[in-house]
Each structure stands twice: as structure tokens, then as C-alpha cells.
CSV table of C-alpha atoms in Angstrom, one decimal:
chain,number,residue,atom,x,y,z
V,382,MET,CA,25.1,-34.6,45.6
V,383,ALA,CA,21.8,-32.7,46.7
V,384,ILE,CA,20.1,-29.5,47.3
V,385,PHE,CA,19.7,-29.0,50.9
V,386,LEU,CA,16.2,-27.7,51.5
V,387,THR,CA,14.7,-26.3,54.6
V,388,GLY,CA,10.7,-25.8,55.1
V,389,SER,CA,9.9,-28.8,52.8
V,390,THR,CA,6.8,-29.4,54.9
V,391,GLY,CA,5.6,-26.0,54.7
V,392,TYR,CA,3.3,-24.4,52.0
V,393,ILE,CA,6.0,-22.7,49.8
V,394,GLY,CA,8.7,-25.1,50.7
V,395,ALA,CA,6.6,-28.2,49.6
V,396,HIS,CA,5.8,-26.3,46.1
V,397,VAL,CA,9.4,-25.7,45.6
V,398,ALA,CA,10.5,-29.2,46.5
V,399,ALA,CA,7.7,-30.7,44.1
V,400,ASN,CA,9.1,-28.2,41.4
V,401,LEU,CA,12.6,-29.2,42.1
V,402,LEU,CA,11.7,-33.1,41.8
V,403,ASN,CA,9.4,-32.7,38.8
V,404,ASP,CA,10.9,-30.1,36.5
V,405,HIS,CA,14.6,-30.2,37.3
V,406,GLY,CA,15.5,-33.7,38.2
V,407,ALA,CA,17.1,-32.6,41.5
V,408,SER,CA,18.1,-35.0,44.3
V,409,LEU,CA,17.0,-33.3,47.7
V,410,ASN,CA,18.6,-33.4,51.4
V,411,LEU,CA,15.5,-32.4,53.6
V,412,LEU,CA,15.6,-31.5,57.1
V,413,VAL,CA,12.3,-32.6,58.9
V,414,ARG,CA,11.4,-32.3,62.4
V,415,ALA,CA,10.3,-35.7,63.7
V,416,LYS,CA,10.9,-38.2,66.6
V,417,ASP,CA,11.4,-41.1,64.3
V,418,ALA,CA,11.7,-42.1,60.7
V,419,HIS,CA,8.4,-43.0,60.1
V,420,GLU,CA,6.9,-39.8,61.4
V,421,ALA,CA,9.3,-37.8,59.3
V,422,GLU,CA,8.2,-39.6,56.1
V,423,ASP,CA,4.7,-39.2,57.0
V,424,ARG,CA,5.0,-35.4,57.5
V,425,LEU,CA,6.7,-35.5,54.1
V,426,TRP,CA,3.7,-37.4,52.5
V,427,HIS,CA,1.2,-35.0,54.2
V,428,ALA,CA,3.3,-31.9,52.7
V,429,LEU,CA,3.8,-33.3,49.2
V,430,GLN,CA,0.4,-35.2,48.6
V,431,LEU,CA,-1.0,-32.1,47.0
V,432,HIS,CA,1.4,-32.5,44.3
V,433,PHE,CA,2.1,-36.4,44.0
V,434,ASP,CA,0.2,-39.6,44.2
V,435,PHE,CA,1.7,-41.9,46.7
V,436,LYS,CA,3.5,-44.1,44.1
V,437,LEU,CA,5.5,-41.3,42.9
V,438,PHE,CA,6.0,-39.7,46.2
V,439,TYR,CA,7.5,-43.1,47.3
V,440,GLU,CA,9.6,-43.5,44.1
V,441,TYR,CA,11.2,-39.9,45.0
V,442,LEU,CA,11.6,-40.8,48.6
V,443,GLN,CA,13.4,-44.2,47.7
V,444,THR,CA,15.7,-42.6,44.9
V,445,ARG,CA,16.1,-38.6,45.2
V,446,ILE,CA,15.2,-37.7,48.8
V,447,ARG,CA,17.5,-38.1,51.8
V,448,VAL,CA,15.6,-37.0,55.1
V,449,PHE,CA,17.7,-35.6,57.8
V,450,ARG,CA,15.5,-35.6,61.3
V,451,GLY,CA,16.5,-32.6,63.0
V,452,ASP,CA,15.5,-29.0,64.4
V,453,LEU,CA,16.1,-25.9,62.5
V,454,THR,CA,17.0,-24.0,65.7
V,455,SER,CA,19.2,-26.5,67.3
V,456,GLU,CA,23.1,-26.5,67.0
V,457,ARG,CA,23.8,-28.5,63.7
V,458,PHE,CA,20.2,-29.1,63.7
V,459,GLY,CA,20.4,-31.6,66.6
V,460,LEU,CA,22.0,-34.1,64.1
V,461,SER,CA,24.7,-36.5,65.1
V,462,THR,CA,28.2,-35.9,64.4
V,463,ASP,CA,27.9,-38.7,61.3
V,464,ASP,CA,24.5,-37.4,60.1
V,465,TYR,CA,25.8,-33.7,60.1
V,466,ASP,CA,29.2,-34.8,58.2
V,467,ARG,CA,27.1,-36.6,55.7
V,468,LEU,CA,24.7,-33.6,55.3
V,469,VAL,CA,27.7,-31.4,54.5
V,470,HIS,CA,29.6,-33.6,52.1
V,471,THR,CA,26.4,-34.3,50.2
V,472,THR,CA,25.1,-30.9,50.0
V,473,ASP,CA,25.8,-28.9,46.7
V,474,SER,CA,23.7,-25.7,47.2
V,475,ILE,CA,21.2,-24.5,49.7
V,476,ILE,CA,17.4,-23.1,49.6
V,477,HIS,CA,16.3,-22.0,52.8
V,478,CYS,CA,12.7,-21.7,53.0
V,479,ALA,CA,11.7,-22.5,56.6
V,480,ALA,CA,10.4,-19.5,58.6
V,481,SER,CA,8.1,-18.7,61.5
V,482,LEU,CA,5.2,-16.5,60.0
V,483,ASN,CA,3.8,-15.8,63.4
V,484,ARG,CA,3.6,-12.1,63.1
V,485,LYS,CA,2.6,-11.7,66.8
V,486,SER,CA,5.2,-13.6,68.2
V,487,GLU,CA,9.0,-11.9,69.0
V,488,LYS,CA,9.9,-15.3,70.5
V,489,SER,CA,9.1,-17.5,67.4
V,490,CYS,CA,10.3,-15.1,65.0
V,491,MET,CA,13.7,-14.7,66.9
V,492,ASN,CA,14.1,-18.4,67.4
V,493,VAL,CA,13.0,-19.8,63.8
V,494,ASN,CA,14.1,-16.8,61.6
V,495,LEU,CA,17.3,-15.5,63.2
V,496,ARG,CA,18.7,-18.6,65.2
V,497,GLY,CA,17.5,-21.1,62.6
V,498,THR,CA,18.9,-19.0,59.5
V,499,LEU,CA,22.2,-18.7,61.4
V,500,GLU,CA,22.3,-22.6,61.7
V,501,VAL,CA,21.8,-22.7,57.9
V,502,VAL,CA,24.4,-20.4,57.0
V,503,LYS,CA,26.9,-22.1,59.4
V,504,LEU,CA,26.2,-25.3,57.3
V,505,GLY,CA,26.8,-23.3,54.1
V,506,MET,CA,30.0,-22.1,55.4
V,507,GLN,CA,31.0,-25.8,56.3
V,508,VAL,CA,30.0,-26.7,52.6
V,509,ASP,CA,31.8,-24.0,51.1
V,510,HIS,CA,35.1,-24.8,53.1
V,511,TYR,CA,35.2,-28.5,52.0
V,512,HIS,CA,34.1,-28.6,48.5
V,513,GLY,CA,32.5,-25.1,47.6
V,514,LEU,CA,28.8,-23.9,47.7
V,515,ARG,CA,27.2,-23.5,44.5
V,516,ARG,CA,24.5,-21.1,45.7
V,517,PHE,CA,22.7,-20.1,48.8
V,518,SER,CA,19.2,-19.1,48.1
V,519,HIS,CA,17.0,-17.8,50.8
V,520,VAL,CA,13.2,-16.9,50.9
V,521,SER,CA,12.8,-13.7,52.5
V,522,THR,CA,9.6,-11.3,52.1
V,523,VAL,CA,8.6,-8.1,50.8
V,524,ALA,CA,7.9,-7.1,54.2
V,525,VAL,CA,11.5,-6.2,54.9
V,526,ALA,CA,10.5,-2.8,53.2
V,527,GLY,CA,8.9,-1.8,56.4
V,528,LYS,CA,6.0,0.5,56.8
V,529,ARG,CA,5.1,2.3,53.4
V,530,GLN,CA,2.0,4.1,51.9
V,531,ASP,CA,1.3,4.5,48.3
V,532,GLU,CA,4.4,3.3,46.6
V,533,VAL,CA,6.0,1.1,44.1
V,534,VAL,CA,9.1,-0.6,45.5
V,535,THR,CA,12.1,-1.8,43.6
V,536,GLU,CA,14.5,-4.3,45.3
V,537,ASP,CA,17.4,-1.9,45.7
V,538,GLN,CA,14.8,0.3,47.4
V,539,SER,CA,13.6,-2.2,50.2
V,540,ILE,CA,16.0,-2.2,52.8
V,541,ASP,CA,15.8,1.2,55.0
V,542,TRP,CA,17.2,0.5,58.5
V,543,ASN,CA,15.6,3.8,59.6
V,544,ARG,CA,12.0,2.8,58.6
V,545,SER,CA,9.7,0.9,61.1
V,546,ASP,CA,8.8,-2.5,60.5
V,547,TYR,CA,5.3,-3.9,60.7
V,548,ASP,CA,5.7,-6.9,63.0
V,549,PRO,CA,8.6,-9.4,64.3
V,550,TYR,CA,8.5,-11.5,61.1
V,551,ALA,CA,9.5,-8.6,59.0
V,552,ARG,CA,12.1,-7.4,61.5
V,553,THR,CA,13.6,-10.9,61.6
V,554,LYS,CA,13.5,-11.6,58.2
V,555,LYS,CA,15.4,-8.2,57.2
V,556,PHE,CA,18.0,-9.2,59.6
V,557,SER,CA,18.2,-12.5,58.2
V,558,GLU,CA,19.0,-11.0,54.6
V,559,HIS,CA,21.8,-8.9,56.4
V,560,MET,CA,23.3,-11.9,58.1
V,561,ILE,CA,23.6,-14.1,54.9
V,562,ARG,CA,25.3,-11.2,53.0
V,563,GLU,CA,27.9,-10.8,56.1
V,564,LEU,CA,28.6,-14.1,56.7
V,565,LEU,CA,28.7,-15.6,53.1
V,566,PRO,CA,30.3,-12.7,51.2
V,567,GLU,CA,31.9,-15.0,48.7
V,568,VAL,CA,29.3,-17.4,47.9
V,569,PRO,CA,26.8,-16.7,45.0
V,570,LYS,CA,23.5,-15.8,46.8
V,571,THR,CA,19.9,-15.2,45.7
V,572,ILE,CA,17.3,-13.4,47.9
V,573,PHE,CA,13.8,-14.0,46.8
V,574,ARG,CA,11.2,-11.7,48.5
V,575,PRO,CA,7.6,-13.1,47.9
V,576,SER,CA,4.5,-10.7,48.1
V,577,ILE,CA,1.3,-12.1,49.7
V,578,VAL,CA,1.4,-15.8,48.6
V,579,LEU,CA,-2.1,-16.9,48.2
V,580,GLY,CA,-3.4,-19.8,46.2
V,581,ASP,CA,-2.3,-21.9,43.2
V,582,SER,CA,-3.4,-20.8,39.7
V,583,ARG,CA,-3.3,-24.4,38.7
V,584,ARG,CA,-5.6,-25.8,41.2
V,585,ALA,CA,-8.4,-24.9,43.6
V,586,GLU,CA,-6.8,-27.1,46.4
V,587,THR,CA,-4.6,-25.7,49.0
V,588,THR,CA,-3.0,-26.8,52.6
V,589,GLN,CA,-2.6,-23.1,53.5
V,590,PHE,CA,-5.6,-21.2,54.7
V,591,ASP,CA,-4.8,-18.4,57.2
V,592,MET,CA,-4.8,-15.7,54.4
V,593,VAL,CA,-7.7,-17.5,52.8
V,594,ARG,CA,-9.7,-16.9,56.0
V,595,ALA,CA,-8.7,-13.4,56.1
V,596,PHE,CA,-9.9,-12.9,52.6
V,597,VAL,CA,-13.3,-14.8,53.2
V,598,PHE,CA,-14.0,-12.7,56.4
V,599,LEU,CA,-13.6,-9.6,54.0
V,600,ALA,CA,-15.5,-11.2,51.1
V,601,GLY,CA,-18.5,-11.9,53.4
V,602,LEU,CA,-18.9,-8.2,54.5
V,603,PRO,CA,-21.4,-6.1,52.3
V,604,ALA,CA,-19.2,-2.8,53.1
V,605,LEU,CA,-15.2,-2.9,53.1
V,606,PRO,CA,-13.3,-0.1,54.9
V,607,LEU,CA,-10.9,-0.1,52.1
V,608,ARG,CA,-10.3,2.5,49.2
V,609,ALA,CA,-11.7,0.6,46.1
V,610,ARG,CA,-8.7,1.8,43.8
V,611,ASP,CA,-6.0,0.6,46.3
V,612,ARG,CA,-3.8,-2.1,44.9
V,613,VAL,CA,-3.0,-5.3,46.7
V,614,ASP,CA,0.0,-7.4,45.7
V,615,ILE,CA,-1.1,-10.9,45.6
V,616,VAL,CA,1.0,-13.8,43.9
V,617,ASN,CA,0.0,-17.4,43.0
V,618,VAL,CA,2.3,-19.8,44.7
V,619,ASP,CA,3.2,-22.0,41.6
V,620,PHE,CA,4.8,-18.7,40.2
V,621,VAL,CA,6.8,-18.2,43.4
V,622,ALA,CA,8.1,-21.9,43.4
V,623,ASN,CA,8.9,-22.1,39.9
V,624,ALA,CA,10.8,-18.7,40.2
V,625,ILE,CA,12.7,-20.1,43.1
V,626,ALA,CA,13.7,-23.4,41.5
V,627,SER,CA,14.5,-21.9,38.2
V,628,LEU,CA,16.7,-19.2,39.4
V,629,HIS,CA,18.4,-21.5,41.9
V,630,ALA,CA,19.1,-23.8,39.0
V,631,LYS,CA,20.9,-21.3,37.0
V,632,GLU,CA,24.7,-21.3,36.9
V,633,GLN,CA,24.7,-17.2,37.0
V,634,THR,CA,21.6,-15.1,37.6
V,635,LEU,CA,21.4,-11.5,36.6
V,636,TYR,CA,20.4,-10.2,40.2
V,637,ASP,CA,20.9,-11.2,43.5
V,638,VAL,CA,17.4,-10.0,44.8
V,639,TYR,CA,14.2,-10.8,43.3
V,640,HIS,CA,10.5,-9.5,44.3
V,641,LEU,CA,8.5,-12.5,43.6
V,642,SER,CA,5.3,-10.5,43.2
V,643,SER,CA,2.4,-9.1,41.0
V,644,GLY,CA,4.2,-5.7,41.0
V,645,ARG,CA,2.5,-3.2,38.8
V,646,ASP,CA,0.0,-5.7,37.5
V,647,SER,CA,-1.3,-6.1,41.0
V,648,GLN,CA,-5.1,-5.8,41.0
V,649,THR,CA,-7.3,-3.4,42.8
V,650,PHE,CA,-9.7,-4.3,45.7
V,651,ARG,CA,-12.4,-3.5,43.4
V,652,GLN,CA,-11.4,-6.0,40.5
V,653,ILE,CA,-10.9,-8.7,42.9
V,654,THR,CA,-14.3,-8.1,44.7
V,655,GLU,CA,-16.2,-7.6,41.4
V,656,SER,CA,-14.6,-10.6,39.9
V,657,LEU,CA,-15.8,-12.8,43.1
V,658,ALA,CA,-19.1,-11.2,43.1
V,659,ALA,CA,-19.7,-12.1,39.3
V,660,ALA,CA,-18.7,-15.8,39.7
V,661,GLN,CA,-21.4,-16.1,42.6
V,662,ASP,CA,-23.9,-14.0,40.7
V,663,LYS,CA,-23.9,-11.4,43.5
V,664,ARG,CA,-23.6,-7.8,43.8
V,665,GLY,CA,-20.3,-6.5,45.0
V,666,PRO,CA,-19.5,-4.7,48.3
V,667,ILE,CA,-19.7,-1.1,48.7
V,668,TYR,CA,-16.2,0.6,49.9
V,669,LEU,CA,-16.4,3.1,53.0
V,670,PRO,CA,-12.7,3.8,53.5
V,671,PHE,CA,-13.5,6.2,56.4
V,672,LEU,CA,-14.6,3.3,58.4
V,673,GLU,CA,-11.0,1.8,58.5
V,674,ARG,CA,-10.2,3.0,62.0
V,675,PRO,CA,-13.7,1.8,63.8
V,676,PHE,CA,-13.3,-1.4,61.6
V,677,GLY,CA,-9.9,-1.9,63.1
V,678,LYS,CA,-11.1,-1.5,66.6
V,679,THR,CA,-14.3,-3.8,65.9
V,680,VAL,CA,-11.6,-6.3,64.6
V,681,SER,CA,-9.5,-6.0,67.7
V,682,PHE,CA,-12.5,-6.6,69.8
V,683,LEU,CA,-13.7,-9.8,67.9
V,684,SER,CA,-10.3,-11.2,67.8
V,685,THR,CA,-10.5,-12.0,71.4
V,686,ARG,CA,-13.6,-14.4,71.0
V,687,LYS,CA,-13.1,-18.1,70.7
V,688,SER,CA,-15.1,-18.8,67.7
V,689,ALA,CA,-14.9,-19.0,64.0
V,690,ILE,CA,-15.6,-15.1,63.7
V,691,GLY,CA,-13.0,-14.5,66.2
V,692,HIS,CA,-10.5,-16.7,64.5
V,693,GLY,CA,-10.9,-14.7,61.3
V,694,ALA,CA,-10.9,-11.3,63.1
V,695,ALA,CA,-7.5,-12.3,64.6
V,696,LEU,CA,-6.2,-13.1,61.3
V,697,MET,CA,-7.6,-9.8,59.7
V,698,LYS,CA,-5.8,-7.8,62.7
V,699,VAL,CA,-2.6,-9.3,61.7
V,700,PHE,CA,-3.1,-8.9,57.8
V,701,MET,CA,-4.8,-5.6,57.9
V,702,PRO,CA,-1.5,-3.3,57.5
V,703,TYR,CA,-0.6,-5.4,54.7
V,704,LEU,CA,-4.0,-4.6,52.9
V,705,THR,CA,-4.2,-0.9,53.6
V,706,PHE,CA,-0.8,0.5,52.4
V,707,ASN,CA,-1.5,0.5,48.9
V,708,THR,CA,2.3,-0.6,48.1
V,709,VAL,CA,3.2,-3.1,45.3
V,710,PHE,CA,6.5,-4.3,44.8
V,711,ASP,CA,8.2,-4.1,41.3
V,712,ASN,CA,8.8,-7.5,39.6
V,713,THR,CA,10.2,-6.5,36.5
V,714,ARG,CA,13.6,-8.4,37.3
V,715,VAL,CA,12.0,-11.7,37.7
V,716,THR,CA,9.6,-11.5,34.9
V,717,SER,CA,12.0,-10.3,32.4
V,718,GLU,CA,14.7,-13.3,33.5
V,719,LEU,CA,12.0,-16.0,33.3
V,720,GLY,CA,9.9,-14.5,30.2
V,721,ARG,CA,6.7,-15.0,32.3
V,722,LYS,CA,4.2,-13.2,34.9
V,723,PRO,CA,2.2,-14.3,37.7
V,724,VAL,CA,-1.3,-15.0,37.2
V,725,PRO,CA,-4.0,-12.4,38.2
V,726,PHE,CA,-5.6,-13.3,41.5
V,727,SER,CA,-9.1,-12.8,40.0
V,728,GLN,CA,-8.5,-15.6,37.7
V,729,TYR,CA,-8.3,-18.1,40.2
V,730,SER,CA,-9.7,-16.6,43.4
V,731,TYR,CA,-13.2,-17.9,43.3
V,732,PRO,CA,-12.0,-21.9,43.0
V,733,LEU,CA,-10.0,-21.3,45.9
V,734,LEU,CA,-12.5,-19.7,48.1
V,735,LYS,CA,-15.2,-22.3,47.1
V,736,PHE,CA,-12.7,-25.2,48.0
V,737,SER,CA,-11.9,-23.7,51.3
V,738,HIS,CA,-15.7,-23.0,52.2
V,739,GLU,CA,-16.6,-26.6,51.1
V,740,THR,CA,-13.8,-28.5,53.0
V,741,ASN,CA,-14.2,-25.9,56.0
V,742,PHE,CA,-10.7,-24.8,55.5
V,743,THR,CA,-9.2,-28.1,55.7
V,744,PHE,CA,-7.4,-30.3,53.2
V,745,PRO,CA,-8.5,-33.9,52.9
V,746,TYR,CA,-5.2,-35.7,53.7
V,747,GLN,CA,-4.8,-39.3,52.9
V,748,PRO,CA,-3.1,-41.4,55.3
V,749,TRP,CA,0.0,-43.5,54.6
V,750,PRO,CA,-1.1,-46.5,52.6
V,751,SER,CA,-1.3,-49.8,54.9
V,752,LYS,CA,-0.1,-51.6,51.7
V,753,VAL,CA,3.4,-50.2,52.3
V,754,GLY,CA,3.5,-52.3,55.7
V,755,GLY,CA,1.9,-49.4,57.6
V,756,SER,CA,5.4,-48.0,58.0
V,757,ALA,CA,7.4,-45.3,56.5
V,758,ALA,CA,10.7,-46.7,57.8
């Protein structure tokens, strides 16, 4: 029996997979989109090489990982009847990490976040029917709380259907939570809501650069159109993955919803920028919050350009609302239950930004070794 994990080739999903394999001795059923077995296993190697050398990865692949080649948004994931039945009968529990983070595309968010989640829920219903589903864990987002300003939000205060959403991503994730509760009423469920997941506190290397690019864009400005004392809720991915794996493994959790966030310990913009400036022996930026509106217009203008600045501006345009709402998400539940807290962003932000600069926002992926026969099959 195994944990069915979606999104294992994504940033958070790969960290969760590594944590489950290394720290929990879990066996995994992984859904991977690929045209053949070689491509599926090569995609996994790309996603997991941040965590394992090839020898250990290959050992896990041969002994504790089953790969199911399919598409999240297709009926029964596009699997054959035999493969789908095998997935049903070998799945003990489910962790649904896969999602479209394309905050500008209603179509992408609808297809992946709603249709995809429905297919995962249908699998859960089948598993529960045949031999019982131990737990259904769903990775959501604090963005389900909708438009906020200057607040500390607890888990039970988050969902307000009369409140406007920031974007299609937040809207579809909110409805996904609702769908899971409605369709799996008797199954033990855990909803995880990460805040801004940025970097790994244990290492500078990362394979996810969108938010890093946005921060590099901001860090390069001599003046920031932000309020220096505003807090920004950033959480390290290793804390997020460890929390998901640890709470999913428990027979009984204290709650069914957890904010995976920095919460009331979230740092201010000034704390973060002063830390970065000190690490580089530079002067920190000045803060001019009255420039927020003209800055937004400039970012919108630059975002249409096909250049590095244009790309950075486009990312900034998407993430700006999440940086200016000065709202943090109480994490008392998860920190109390696990007995540990996230690492402050200022403690690992400089190595992260330095690595990203030096690699030009790319990860130096290693190819599949030829000595294994040049095939992942």
C-alpha cells in the first residue's frame, strides 16, 4: 500500500515526496504526465535531484515508487482500466499537491485546480469504497482568505464567500476546499494552506524562481513603494513539506485545517531588506509608500516588454497584491502540534538570492546517467 501523491514534479510536491521517502519510509504512487516511461522517470529525476543523488533516487524508484503515467485533468487520469484499478487497490491515502499557480489564467486554474481536484476526489471515493481511505490531504493556499488588509487571519476566519478574491488561483483553490468537504464527508481530511513559499532554509539551491525573481526585482530598487513596517508572510519550503508529511502520517490530527505560514512572527519589509543590505555591505532602500499607485502603473507598462525587466515586472504585477495587504496568517495550530517554527526569511534570503543571480535563475540539472543504459525504462 502507498500514498498517492500528485504534483511530485512540482516544487512543493518534490519536497513532500523527498520528506516522505527519507523521513517516513513511505511508498509512493506518483502521477506523472509523460508520453512514455523514460520521460516520466526522467521528469522525476529532474524534480528530485535537488534532494537525492542518482544512486539513492534510482534505489527508491526501483523499490518504493510506482509511476502512473497520466494527466490530472483527464477522466481517471487517462489511465487504462487495469492501471486505474491497480492505483485504487494499492492506495492507502492521498496527498493532493498538484495545482496551476497561473494567477492570470482562469482557464488553467479551472482545468487543473477544479477538474483535476475532482478527479483526485473521485479516486478517493473509489479507494474509500473498496478498502477505506486513511486520509485525504489537500494543499490549498492562504489566498482562499480573499482580499484583506492589515489583519491576522486564523484558519476558521479564512473562508468568507462574500469576500472578493485576488485572482483565479485563489478562487479555484477556495472552491476545491469546498468540493473536498462536500464529496468526502466521512473521510479524515487535512487542508494545508501555505503562505508565500520561498526558498529552503537548509540550502541556497532552488528549482523555483518566480517569486525569487519578483524579490530580486524589488531588492534592486533604491526606493520601495511599500510601508517599511508592513509584514510579509514568507515560509520556507522545508517547513511546509515537513508539516505536510508529518501531519499526514499521523493517525489523528488535532485540526482539519492548518496555516503553513510564519504567522505573527512574519518579518517586516525593513527587517528583510536590512538583512539583505547588510549581507552585501550595502545601504538598504528607502520606503516611499505614497508611490505605490504610480509604481503599479509603471510595473503594468513594463510587464508588456519582452526582456528580463519585462519578465520581472510581469511577476511583480501578479504578486504585488500579496505584498501590500499587510496580512499574516496565524500558525499557532501547526507550530503547537509539531513543536517547531519556520525559519525567518532573513536568515536564508541572501544565499537564495545569490544562488539565483549566479545561475541566472536556472537550476543546473544533471541528465540521466548513460551508465544506466541511457534509458529510464
